[in-house]
Short mmCIF file of C-alpha atoms and ligand atoms in Angstrom, two decimals:
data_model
loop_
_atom_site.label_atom_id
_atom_site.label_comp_id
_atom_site.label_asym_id
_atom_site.label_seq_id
_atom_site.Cartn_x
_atom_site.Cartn_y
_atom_site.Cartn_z
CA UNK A 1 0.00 0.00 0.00
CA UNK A 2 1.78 3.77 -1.30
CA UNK A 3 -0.37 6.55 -0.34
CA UNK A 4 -1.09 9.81 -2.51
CA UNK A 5 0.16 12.31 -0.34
CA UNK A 6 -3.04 14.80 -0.41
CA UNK A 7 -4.81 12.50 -2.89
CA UNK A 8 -3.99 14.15 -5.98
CA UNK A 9 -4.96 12.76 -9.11
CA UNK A 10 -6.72 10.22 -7.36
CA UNK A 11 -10.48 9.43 -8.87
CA UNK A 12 -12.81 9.10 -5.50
CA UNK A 13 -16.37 9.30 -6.56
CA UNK A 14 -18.47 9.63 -9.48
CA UNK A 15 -20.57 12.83 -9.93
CA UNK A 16 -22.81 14.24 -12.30
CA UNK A 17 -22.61 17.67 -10.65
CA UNK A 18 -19.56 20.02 -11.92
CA UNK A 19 -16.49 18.64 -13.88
CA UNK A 20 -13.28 20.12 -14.84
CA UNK A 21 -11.75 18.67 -18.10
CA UNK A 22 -8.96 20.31 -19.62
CA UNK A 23 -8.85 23.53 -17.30
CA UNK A 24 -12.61 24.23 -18.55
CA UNK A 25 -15.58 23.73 -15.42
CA UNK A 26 -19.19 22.88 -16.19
CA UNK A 27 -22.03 22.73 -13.79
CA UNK A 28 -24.07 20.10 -15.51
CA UNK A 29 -22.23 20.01 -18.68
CA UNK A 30 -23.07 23.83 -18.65
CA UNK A 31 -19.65 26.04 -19.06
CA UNK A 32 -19.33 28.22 -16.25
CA UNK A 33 -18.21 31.17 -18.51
CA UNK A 34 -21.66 30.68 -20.14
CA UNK A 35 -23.54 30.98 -16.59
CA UNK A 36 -21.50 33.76 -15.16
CA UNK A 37 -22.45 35.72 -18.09
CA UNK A 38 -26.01 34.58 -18.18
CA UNK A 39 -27.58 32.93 -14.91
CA UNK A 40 -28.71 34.13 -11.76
CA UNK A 41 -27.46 32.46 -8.35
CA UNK A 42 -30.67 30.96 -7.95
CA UNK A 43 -31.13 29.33 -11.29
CA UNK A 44 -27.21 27.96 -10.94
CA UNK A 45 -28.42 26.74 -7.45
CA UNK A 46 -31.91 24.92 -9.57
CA UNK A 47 -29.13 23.65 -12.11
CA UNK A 48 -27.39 21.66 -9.00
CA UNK A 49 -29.90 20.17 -7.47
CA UNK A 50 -32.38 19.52 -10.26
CA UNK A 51 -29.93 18.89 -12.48
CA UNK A 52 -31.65 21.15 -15.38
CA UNK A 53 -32.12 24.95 -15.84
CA UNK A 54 -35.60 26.61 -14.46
CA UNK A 55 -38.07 27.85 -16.52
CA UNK A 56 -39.69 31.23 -15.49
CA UNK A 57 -41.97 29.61 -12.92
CA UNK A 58 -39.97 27.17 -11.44
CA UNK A 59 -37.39 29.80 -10.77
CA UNK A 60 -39.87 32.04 -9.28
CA UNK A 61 -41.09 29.59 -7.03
CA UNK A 62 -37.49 28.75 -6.14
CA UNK A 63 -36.75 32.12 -4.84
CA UNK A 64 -40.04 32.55 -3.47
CA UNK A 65 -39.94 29.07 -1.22
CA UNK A 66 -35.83 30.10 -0.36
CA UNK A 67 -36.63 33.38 0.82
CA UNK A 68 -39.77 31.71 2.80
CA UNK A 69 -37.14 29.45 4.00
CA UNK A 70 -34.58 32.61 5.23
CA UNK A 71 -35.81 33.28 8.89
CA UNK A 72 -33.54 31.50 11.27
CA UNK A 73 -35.34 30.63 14.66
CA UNK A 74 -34.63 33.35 17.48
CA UNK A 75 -32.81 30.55 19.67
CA UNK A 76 -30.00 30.74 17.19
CA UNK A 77 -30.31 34.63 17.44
CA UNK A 78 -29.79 34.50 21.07
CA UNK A 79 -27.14 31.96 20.60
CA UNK A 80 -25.00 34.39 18.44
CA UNK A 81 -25.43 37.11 20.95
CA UNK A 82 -23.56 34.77 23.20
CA UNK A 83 -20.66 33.97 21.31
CA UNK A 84 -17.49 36.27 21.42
CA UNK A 85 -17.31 39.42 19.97
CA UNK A 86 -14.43 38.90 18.34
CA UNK A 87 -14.95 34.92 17.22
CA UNK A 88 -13.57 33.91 13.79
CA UNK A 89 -16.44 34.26 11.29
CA UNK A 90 -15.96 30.76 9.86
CA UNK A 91 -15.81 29.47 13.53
CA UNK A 92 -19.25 31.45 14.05
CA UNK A 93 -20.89 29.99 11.11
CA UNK A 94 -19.56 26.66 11.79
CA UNK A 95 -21.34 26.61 15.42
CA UNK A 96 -24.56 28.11 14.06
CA UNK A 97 -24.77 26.18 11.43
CA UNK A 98 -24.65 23.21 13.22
CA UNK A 99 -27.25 24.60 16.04
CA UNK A 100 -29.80 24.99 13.23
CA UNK A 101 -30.21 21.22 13.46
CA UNK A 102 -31.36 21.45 16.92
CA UNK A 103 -34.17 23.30 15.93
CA UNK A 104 -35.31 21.79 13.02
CA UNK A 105 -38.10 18.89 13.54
CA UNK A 106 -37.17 16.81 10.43
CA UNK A 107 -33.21 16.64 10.76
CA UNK A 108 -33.33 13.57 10.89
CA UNK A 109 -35.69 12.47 8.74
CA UNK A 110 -33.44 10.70 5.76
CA UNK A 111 -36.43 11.06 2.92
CA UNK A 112 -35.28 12.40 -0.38
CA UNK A 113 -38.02 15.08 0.19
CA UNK A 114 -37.14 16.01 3.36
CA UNK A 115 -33.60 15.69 2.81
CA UNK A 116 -34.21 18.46 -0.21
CA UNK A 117 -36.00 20.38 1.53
CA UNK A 118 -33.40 20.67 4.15
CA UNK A 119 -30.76 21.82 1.27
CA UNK A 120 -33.43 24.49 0.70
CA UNK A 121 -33.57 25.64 4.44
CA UNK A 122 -29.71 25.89 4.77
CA UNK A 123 -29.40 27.75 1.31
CA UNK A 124 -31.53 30.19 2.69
CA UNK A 125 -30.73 30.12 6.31
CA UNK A 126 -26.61 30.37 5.98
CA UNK A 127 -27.25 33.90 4.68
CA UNK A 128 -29.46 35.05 7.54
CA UNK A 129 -27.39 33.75 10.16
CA UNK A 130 -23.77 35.50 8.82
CA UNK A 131 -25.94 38.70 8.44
CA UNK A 132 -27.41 38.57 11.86
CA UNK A 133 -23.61 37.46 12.80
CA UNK A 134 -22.22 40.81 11.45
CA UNK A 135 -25.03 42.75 12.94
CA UNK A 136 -24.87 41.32 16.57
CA UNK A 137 -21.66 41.63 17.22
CA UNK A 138 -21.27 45.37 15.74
CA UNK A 139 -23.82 45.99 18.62
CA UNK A 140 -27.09 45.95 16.32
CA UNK A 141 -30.04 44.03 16.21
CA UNK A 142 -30.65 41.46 13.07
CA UNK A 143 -32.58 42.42 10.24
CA UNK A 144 -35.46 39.77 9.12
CA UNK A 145 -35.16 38.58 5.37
CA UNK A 146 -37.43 39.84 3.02
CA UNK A 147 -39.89 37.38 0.92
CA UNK A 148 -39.78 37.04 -2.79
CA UNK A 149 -36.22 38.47 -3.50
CA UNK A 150 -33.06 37.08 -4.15
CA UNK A 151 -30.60 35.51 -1.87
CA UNK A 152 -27.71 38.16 -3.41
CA UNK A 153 -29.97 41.08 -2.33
CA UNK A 154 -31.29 39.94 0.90
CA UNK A 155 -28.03 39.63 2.04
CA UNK A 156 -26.82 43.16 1.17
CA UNK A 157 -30.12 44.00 3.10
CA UNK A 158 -29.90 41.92 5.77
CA UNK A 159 -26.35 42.67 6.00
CA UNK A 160 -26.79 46.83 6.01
CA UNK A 161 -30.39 47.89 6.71
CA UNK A 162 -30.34 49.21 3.47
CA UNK A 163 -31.72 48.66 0.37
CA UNK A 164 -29.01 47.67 -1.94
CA UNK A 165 -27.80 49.24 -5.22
CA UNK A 166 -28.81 46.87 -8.55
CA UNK A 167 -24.70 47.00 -9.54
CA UNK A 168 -23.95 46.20 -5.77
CA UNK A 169 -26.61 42.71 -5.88
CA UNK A 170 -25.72 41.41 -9.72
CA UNK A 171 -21.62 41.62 -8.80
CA UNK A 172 -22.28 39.70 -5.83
CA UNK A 173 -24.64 37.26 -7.42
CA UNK A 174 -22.49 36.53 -10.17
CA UNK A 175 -19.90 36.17 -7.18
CA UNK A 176 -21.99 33.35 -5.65
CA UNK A 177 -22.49 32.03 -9.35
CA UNK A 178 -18.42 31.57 -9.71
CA UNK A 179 -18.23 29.83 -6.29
CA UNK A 180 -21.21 27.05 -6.55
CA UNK A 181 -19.49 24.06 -7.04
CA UNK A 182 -15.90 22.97 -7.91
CA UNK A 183 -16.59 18.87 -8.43
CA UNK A 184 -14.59 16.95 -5.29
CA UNK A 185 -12.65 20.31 -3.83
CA UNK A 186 -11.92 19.73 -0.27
CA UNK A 187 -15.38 21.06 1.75
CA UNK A 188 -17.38 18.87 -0.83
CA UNK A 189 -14.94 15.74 -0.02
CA UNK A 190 -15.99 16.72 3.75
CA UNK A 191 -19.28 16.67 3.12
CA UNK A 192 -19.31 13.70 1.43
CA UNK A 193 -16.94 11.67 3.45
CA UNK A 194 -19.15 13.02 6.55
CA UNK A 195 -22.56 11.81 4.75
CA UNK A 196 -21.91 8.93 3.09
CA UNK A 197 -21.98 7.52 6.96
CA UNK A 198 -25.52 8.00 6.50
CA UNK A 199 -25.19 10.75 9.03
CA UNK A 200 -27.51 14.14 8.43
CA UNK A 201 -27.28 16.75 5.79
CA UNK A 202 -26.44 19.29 8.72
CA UNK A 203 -23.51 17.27 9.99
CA UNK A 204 -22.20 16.94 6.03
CA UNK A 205 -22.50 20.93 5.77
CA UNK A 206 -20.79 21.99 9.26
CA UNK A 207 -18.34 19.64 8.42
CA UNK A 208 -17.82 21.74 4.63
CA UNK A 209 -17.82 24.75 6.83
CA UNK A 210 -15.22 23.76 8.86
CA UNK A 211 -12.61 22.55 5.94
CA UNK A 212 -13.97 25.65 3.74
CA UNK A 213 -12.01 27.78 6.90
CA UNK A 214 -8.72 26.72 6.28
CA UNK A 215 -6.41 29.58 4.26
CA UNK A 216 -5.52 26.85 1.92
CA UNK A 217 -9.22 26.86 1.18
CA UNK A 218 -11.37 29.22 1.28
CA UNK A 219 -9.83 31.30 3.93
CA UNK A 220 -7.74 32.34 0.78
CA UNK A 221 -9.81 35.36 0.02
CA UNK A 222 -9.19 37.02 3.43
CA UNK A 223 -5.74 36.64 2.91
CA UNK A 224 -5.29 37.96 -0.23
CA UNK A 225 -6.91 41.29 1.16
CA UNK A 226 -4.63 40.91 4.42
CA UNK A 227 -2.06 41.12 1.40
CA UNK A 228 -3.04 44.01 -0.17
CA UNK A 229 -4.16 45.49 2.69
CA UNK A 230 -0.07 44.97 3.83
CA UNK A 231 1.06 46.43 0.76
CA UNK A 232 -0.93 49.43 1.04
CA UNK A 233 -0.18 51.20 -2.04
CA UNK A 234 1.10 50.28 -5.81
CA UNK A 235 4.55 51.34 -5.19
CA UNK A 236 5.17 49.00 -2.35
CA UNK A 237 4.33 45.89 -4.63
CA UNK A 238 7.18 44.93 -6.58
CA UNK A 239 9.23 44.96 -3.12
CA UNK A 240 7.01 42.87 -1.07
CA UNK A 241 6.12 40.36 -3.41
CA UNK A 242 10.16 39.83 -4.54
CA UNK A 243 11.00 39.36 -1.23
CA UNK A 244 8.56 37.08 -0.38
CA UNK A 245 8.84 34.93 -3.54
CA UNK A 246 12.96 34.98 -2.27
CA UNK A 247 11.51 33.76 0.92
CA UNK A 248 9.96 30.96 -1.18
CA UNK A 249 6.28 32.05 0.91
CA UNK A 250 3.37 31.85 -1.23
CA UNK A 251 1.20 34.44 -2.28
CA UNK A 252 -2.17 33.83 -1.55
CA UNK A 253 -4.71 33.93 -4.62
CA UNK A 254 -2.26 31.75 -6.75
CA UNK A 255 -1.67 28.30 -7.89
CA UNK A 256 -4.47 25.65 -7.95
CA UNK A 257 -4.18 21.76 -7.19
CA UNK A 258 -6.45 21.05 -10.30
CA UNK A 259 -5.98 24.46 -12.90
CA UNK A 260 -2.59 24.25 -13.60
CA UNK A 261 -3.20 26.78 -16.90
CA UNK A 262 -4.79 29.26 -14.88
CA UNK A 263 -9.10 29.08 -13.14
CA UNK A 264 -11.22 29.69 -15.91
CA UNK A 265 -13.25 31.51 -12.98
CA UNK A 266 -10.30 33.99 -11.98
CA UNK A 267 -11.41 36.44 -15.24
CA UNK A 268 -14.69 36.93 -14.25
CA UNK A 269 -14.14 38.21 -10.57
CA UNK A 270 -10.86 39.91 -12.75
CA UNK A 271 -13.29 42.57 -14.56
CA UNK A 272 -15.65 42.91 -11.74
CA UNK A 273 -13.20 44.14 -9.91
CA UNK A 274 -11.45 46.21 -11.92
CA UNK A 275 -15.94 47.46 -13.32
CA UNK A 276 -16.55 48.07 -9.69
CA UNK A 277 -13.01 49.69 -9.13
CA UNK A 278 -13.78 52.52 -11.93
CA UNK A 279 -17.66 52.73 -10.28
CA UNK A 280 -16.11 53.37 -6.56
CA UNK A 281 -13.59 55.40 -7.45
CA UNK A 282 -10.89 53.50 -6.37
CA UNK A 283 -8.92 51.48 -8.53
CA UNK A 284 -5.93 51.15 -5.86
CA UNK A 285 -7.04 47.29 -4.86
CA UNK A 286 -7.30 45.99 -9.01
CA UNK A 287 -3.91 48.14 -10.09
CA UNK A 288 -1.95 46.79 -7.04
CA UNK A 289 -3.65 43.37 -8.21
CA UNK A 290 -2.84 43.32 -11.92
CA UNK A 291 1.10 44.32 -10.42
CA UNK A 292 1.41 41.30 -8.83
CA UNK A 293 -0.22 38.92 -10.89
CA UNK A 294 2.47 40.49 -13.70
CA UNK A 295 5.16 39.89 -10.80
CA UNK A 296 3.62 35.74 -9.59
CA UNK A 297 2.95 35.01 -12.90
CA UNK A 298 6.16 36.36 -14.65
CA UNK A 299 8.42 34.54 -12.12
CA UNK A 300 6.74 31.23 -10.69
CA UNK A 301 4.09 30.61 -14.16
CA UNK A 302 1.60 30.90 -11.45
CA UNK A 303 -1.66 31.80 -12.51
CA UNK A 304 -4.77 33.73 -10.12
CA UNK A 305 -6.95 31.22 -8.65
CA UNK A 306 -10.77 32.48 -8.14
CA UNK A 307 -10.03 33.55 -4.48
CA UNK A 308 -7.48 36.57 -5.88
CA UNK A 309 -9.78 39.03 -7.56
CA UNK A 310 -12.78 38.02 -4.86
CA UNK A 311 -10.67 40.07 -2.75
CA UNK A 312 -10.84 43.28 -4.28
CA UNK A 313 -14.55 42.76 -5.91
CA UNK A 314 -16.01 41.98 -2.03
CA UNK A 315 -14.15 45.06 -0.40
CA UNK A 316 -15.78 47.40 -3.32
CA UNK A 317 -18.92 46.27 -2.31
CA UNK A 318 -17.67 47.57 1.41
CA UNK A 319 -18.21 43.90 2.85
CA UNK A 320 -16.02 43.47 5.86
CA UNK A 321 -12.97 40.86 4.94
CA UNK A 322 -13.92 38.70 7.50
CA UNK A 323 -16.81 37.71 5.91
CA UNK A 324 -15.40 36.75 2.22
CA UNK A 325 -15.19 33.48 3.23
CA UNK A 326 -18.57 33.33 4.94
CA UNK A 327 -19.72 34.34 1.28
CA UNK A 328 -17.88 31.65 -0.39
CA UNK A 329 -19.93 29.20 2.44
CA UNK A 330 -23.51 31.05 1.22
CA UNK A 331 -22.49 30.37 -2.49
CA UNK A 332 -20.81 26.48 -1.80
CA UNK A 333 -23.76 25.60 -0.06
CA UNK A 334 -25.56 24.79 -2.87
CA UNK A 335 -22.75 22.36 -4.15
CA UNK A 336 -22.70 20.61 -1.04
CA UNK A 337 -26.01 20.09 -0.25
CA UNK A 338 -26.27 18.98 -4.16
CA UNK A 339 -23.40 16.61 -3.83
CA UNK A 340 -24.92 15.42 -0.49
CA UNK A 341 -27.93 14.45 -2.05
CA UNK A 342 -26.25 12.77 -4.91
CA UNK A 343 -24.22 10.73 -2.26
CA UNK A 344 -27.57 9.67 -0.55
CA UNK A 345 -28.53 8.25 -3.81
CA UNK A 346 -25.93 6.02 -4.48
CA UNK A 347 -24.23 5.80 -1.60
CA UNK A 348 -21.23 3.78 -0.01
CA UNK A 349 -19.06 4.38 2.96
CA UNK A 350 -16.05 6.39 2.08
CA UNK A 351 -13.10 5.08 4.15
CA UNK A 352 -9.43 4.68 2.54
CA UNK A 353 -6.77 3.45 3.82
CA UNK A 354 -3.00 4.35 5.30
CA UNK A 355 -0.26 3.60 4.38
CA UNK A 356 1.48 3.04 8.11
CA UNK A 357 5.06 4.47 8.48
CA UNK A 358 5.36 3.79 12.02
CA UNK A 359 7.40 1.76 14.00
CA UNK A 360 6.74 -2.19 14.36
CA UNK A 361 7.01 -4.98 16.52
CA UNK A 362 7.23 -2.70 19.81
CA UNK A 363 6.97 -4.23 23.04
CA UNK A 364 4.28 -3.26 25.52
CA UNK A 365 5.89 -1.74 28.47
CA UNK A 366 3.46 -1.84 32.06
CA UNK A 367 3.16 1.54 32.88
CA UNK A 368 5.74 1.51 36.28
CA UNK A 369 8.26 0.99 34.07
CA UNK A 370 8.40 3.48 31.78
C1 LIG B 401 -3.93 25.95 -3.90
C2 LIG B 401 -2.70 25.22 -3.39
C3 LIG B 401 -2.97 24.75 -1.96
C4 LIG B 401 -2.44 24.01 -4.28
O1 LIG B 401 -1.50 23.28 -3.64
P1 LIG B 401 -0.76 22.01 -4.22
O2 LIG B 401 -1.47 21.42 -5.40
O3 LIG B 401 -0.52 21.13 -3.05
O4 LIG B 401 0.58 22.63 -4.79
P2 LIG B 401 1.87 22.87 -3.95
O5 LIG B 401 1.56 23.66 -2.74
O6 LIG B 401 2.55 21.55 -3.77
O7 LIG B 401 2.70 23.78 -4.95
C5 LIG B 401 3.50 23.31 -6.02
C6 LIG B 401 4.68 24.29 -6.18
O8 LIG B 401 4.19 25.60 -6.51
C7 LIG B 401 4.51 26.52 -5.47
N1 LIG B 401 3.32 27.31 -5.18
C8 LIG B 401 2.05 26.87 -5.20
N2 LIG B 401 1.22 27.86 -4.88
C9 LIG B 401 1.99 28.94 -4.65
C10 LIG B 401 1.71 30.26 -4.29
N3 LIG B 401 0.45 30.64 -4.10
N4 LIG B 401 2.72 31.13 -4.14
C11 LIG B 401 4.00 30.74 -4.36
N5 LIG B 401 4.34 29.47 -4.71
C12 LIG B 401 3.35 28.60 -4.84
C13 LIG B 401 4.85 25.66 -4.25
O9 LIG B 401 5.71 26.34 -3.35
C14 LIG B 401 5.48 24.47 -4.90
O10 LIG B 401 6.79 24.82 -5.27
P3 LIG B 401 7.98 23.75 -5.13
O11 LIG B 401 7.63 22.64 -6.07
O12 LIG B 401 9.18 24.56 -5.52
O13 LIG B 401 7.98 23.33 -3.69
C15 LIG B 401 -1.45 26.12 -3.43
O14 LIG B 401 -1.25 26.59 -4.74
C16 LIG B 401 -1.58 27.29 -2.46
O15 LIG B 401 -1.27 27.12 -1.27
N6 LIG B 401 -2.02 28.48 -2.94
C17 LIG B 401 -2.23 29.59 -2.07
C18 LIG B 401 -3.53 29.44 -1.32
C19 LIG B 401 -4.74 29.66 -2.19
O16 LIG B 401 -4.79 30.60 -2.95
N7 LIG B 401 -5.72 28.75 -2.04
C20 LIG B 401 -6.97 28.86 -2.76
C21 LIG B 401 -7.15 27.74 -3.71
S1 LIG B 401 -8.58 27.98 -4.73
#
């Protein structure tokens, strides 16, 4: 037995969700250059679990019954006002997330219909709770979601008491169009791994949440604005990034385990920023960012991955950094629960094996005499 350190290249499921075949991803056969262009979040989210696009109606009833689905139960509102102040996002999410079990009568009901319909609650529900999140612990009280609109904008509103601009809502909804799905990426292989025990759709999505946290996942975003945030200004790039390339560190935003020709979703988030860059006013964040992608991808052939330009788009639309990856959760939801369900359906415990390196034939030594 050899192991595959990190499993790479290593086949461990079939899916008919997302694929990525020479550097281009689908969702359902669909090119995602096609539906960041063209499709709402909500017809993208349809796409996943349906596995077809929505006519008019059934979309409309799919954002009607989602926002219908938004309110989270007040316990988990008085639960967040308990938690620290200054908790990790991710870690916040994580907890309520998992909470939202506690209150809901048919966790653990294991019917395909109840088992969708819980996909539906947490699409809507993850939103809610990192708004109210926000809110609570900048001292304010949590804004209810609205009925009949779109997840994209009830966020903004949830998130600001405001209503939100129309260029503000589609760049985050094409945003959460970008980050659906991403075939067996880490969180999903959580999820799965965590379902396919025949354990409950909550339990596969906290588990998501909590590899989605790690920096080499989707805590990437926040870094790359820690970056930039570092660098400060244009003329401090060339610098920073030389010396930390001579340090051999690596710059968050880059490199992928699958793209190795560059993510075919990094171009997308690339003009948004630099669109919502010339609509703010400040083009600091996409000039510094075009710098060092000349600088990364000059020197190492590294390309952006889709977390590098996130960066910049999610601080135009003036959403605190902490909760970039929080968005990336609201948008991945929909892949997870949809690759949750499709493990249901066919399902069979995931457990590989190890390949042991330790040492052998040791003696057991009575505990007075060691
Ligand atoms: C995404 C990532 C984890 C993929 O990792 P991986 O497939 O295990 O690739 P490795 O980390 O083994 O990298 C291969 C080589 O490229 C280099 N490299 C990879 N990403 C790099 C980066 N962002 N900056 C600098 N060098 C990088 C590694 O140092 C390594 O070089 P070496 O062969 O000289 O040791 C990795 O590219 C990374 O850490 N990127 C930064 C974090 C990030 O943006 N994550 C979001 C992913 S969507």
């Amino acid at each position: 037995m050899t192991a595959t350190k990190g499993l790479e290249g290593i086949v461990a499921t079939t899916s008919s969700i997302s694929s990525i075949i020479d550097g281009v991803l689908t969702y359902r056969g669909i090119n995602i250059d096609d539906l960041a262009e063209n499709a709402t979040f909500e017809e993208v989210v349809y796409l996943l679990w349906y596995g077809k696009l929505p006519n008019r109606s059934e979309l409309d009833h799919l954002v009607i019954e989602l926002s219908g689905y938004a309110q989270i139960p007040q316990q988990i509102i008085d639960q967040i006002k308990l938690y620290p102040k200054d908790v990790n996002s991710m870690a916040a999410l994580r907890s309520a997330v998992s909470s939202l079990a506690l209150y809901d009568a048919e966790a653990n009901d294991m019917s395909t219909e109840a088992n969708l319909r819980k996909a539906k609650k947490l699409q809507a529900q993850l939103p809610t709770v990192i708004a109210a999140f926000a809110r609570i612990r900048a001292g304010q009280e949590p804004i209810a979601p609205k009925s009949g609109v779109s997840i994209s904008e009830n966020f903004l509103y949830m998130l600001t008491g405001k209503q939100p601009d129309k260029v503000a809502v589609e760049a985050l909804d094409k945003a959460l169009v970008l980050h659906a799905d991403h075939e067996l990426n880490a969180s999903t292989f959580a999820a799965r791994v965590t379902v396919a025990t025949l354990s409950d759709i909550y339990s596969g999505v906290t588990s998501a949440i909590g590899a989605l946290k790690g920096p080499l996942h989707g805590g990437a975003n926040e870094a790359v604005m820690a970056m930039l945030e570092e660098i400060g200004t244009a003329d401090n790039v060339t610098n920073y990034i030389n010396e930390k390339l001579a340090n051999k560190e690596k710059i968050m935003g880059f490199g992928h385990r699958v793209y190795k020709n560059g993510d075919p979703r990094a171009k997308h988030l690339q003009k948004m920023s630099q669109e919502l860059g010339k609509i703010t006013g400040n083009m600091n964040w996409y000039n510094m960012s075009i710098q060092i992608e000349d600088i990364v991808t000059g020197q190492k052939g590294l390309k952006p991955n889709v977390d590098f330009y996130s960066a910049s788009v999610y601080t135009s639309l003036e959403i605190p950094r902490d909760l970039f990856t929080p968005i990336f959760a609201i948008s991945r939801t929909s892949g997870w629960t949809a690759h949750i369900l499709e493990q249901y359906e066919n399902n069979r415990l995931i457990r590989p094996r190890a390949e042991y390196t330790g040492p052998s034939h040791q003696a057991y030594i009575p505990i007075e005499k060691r």
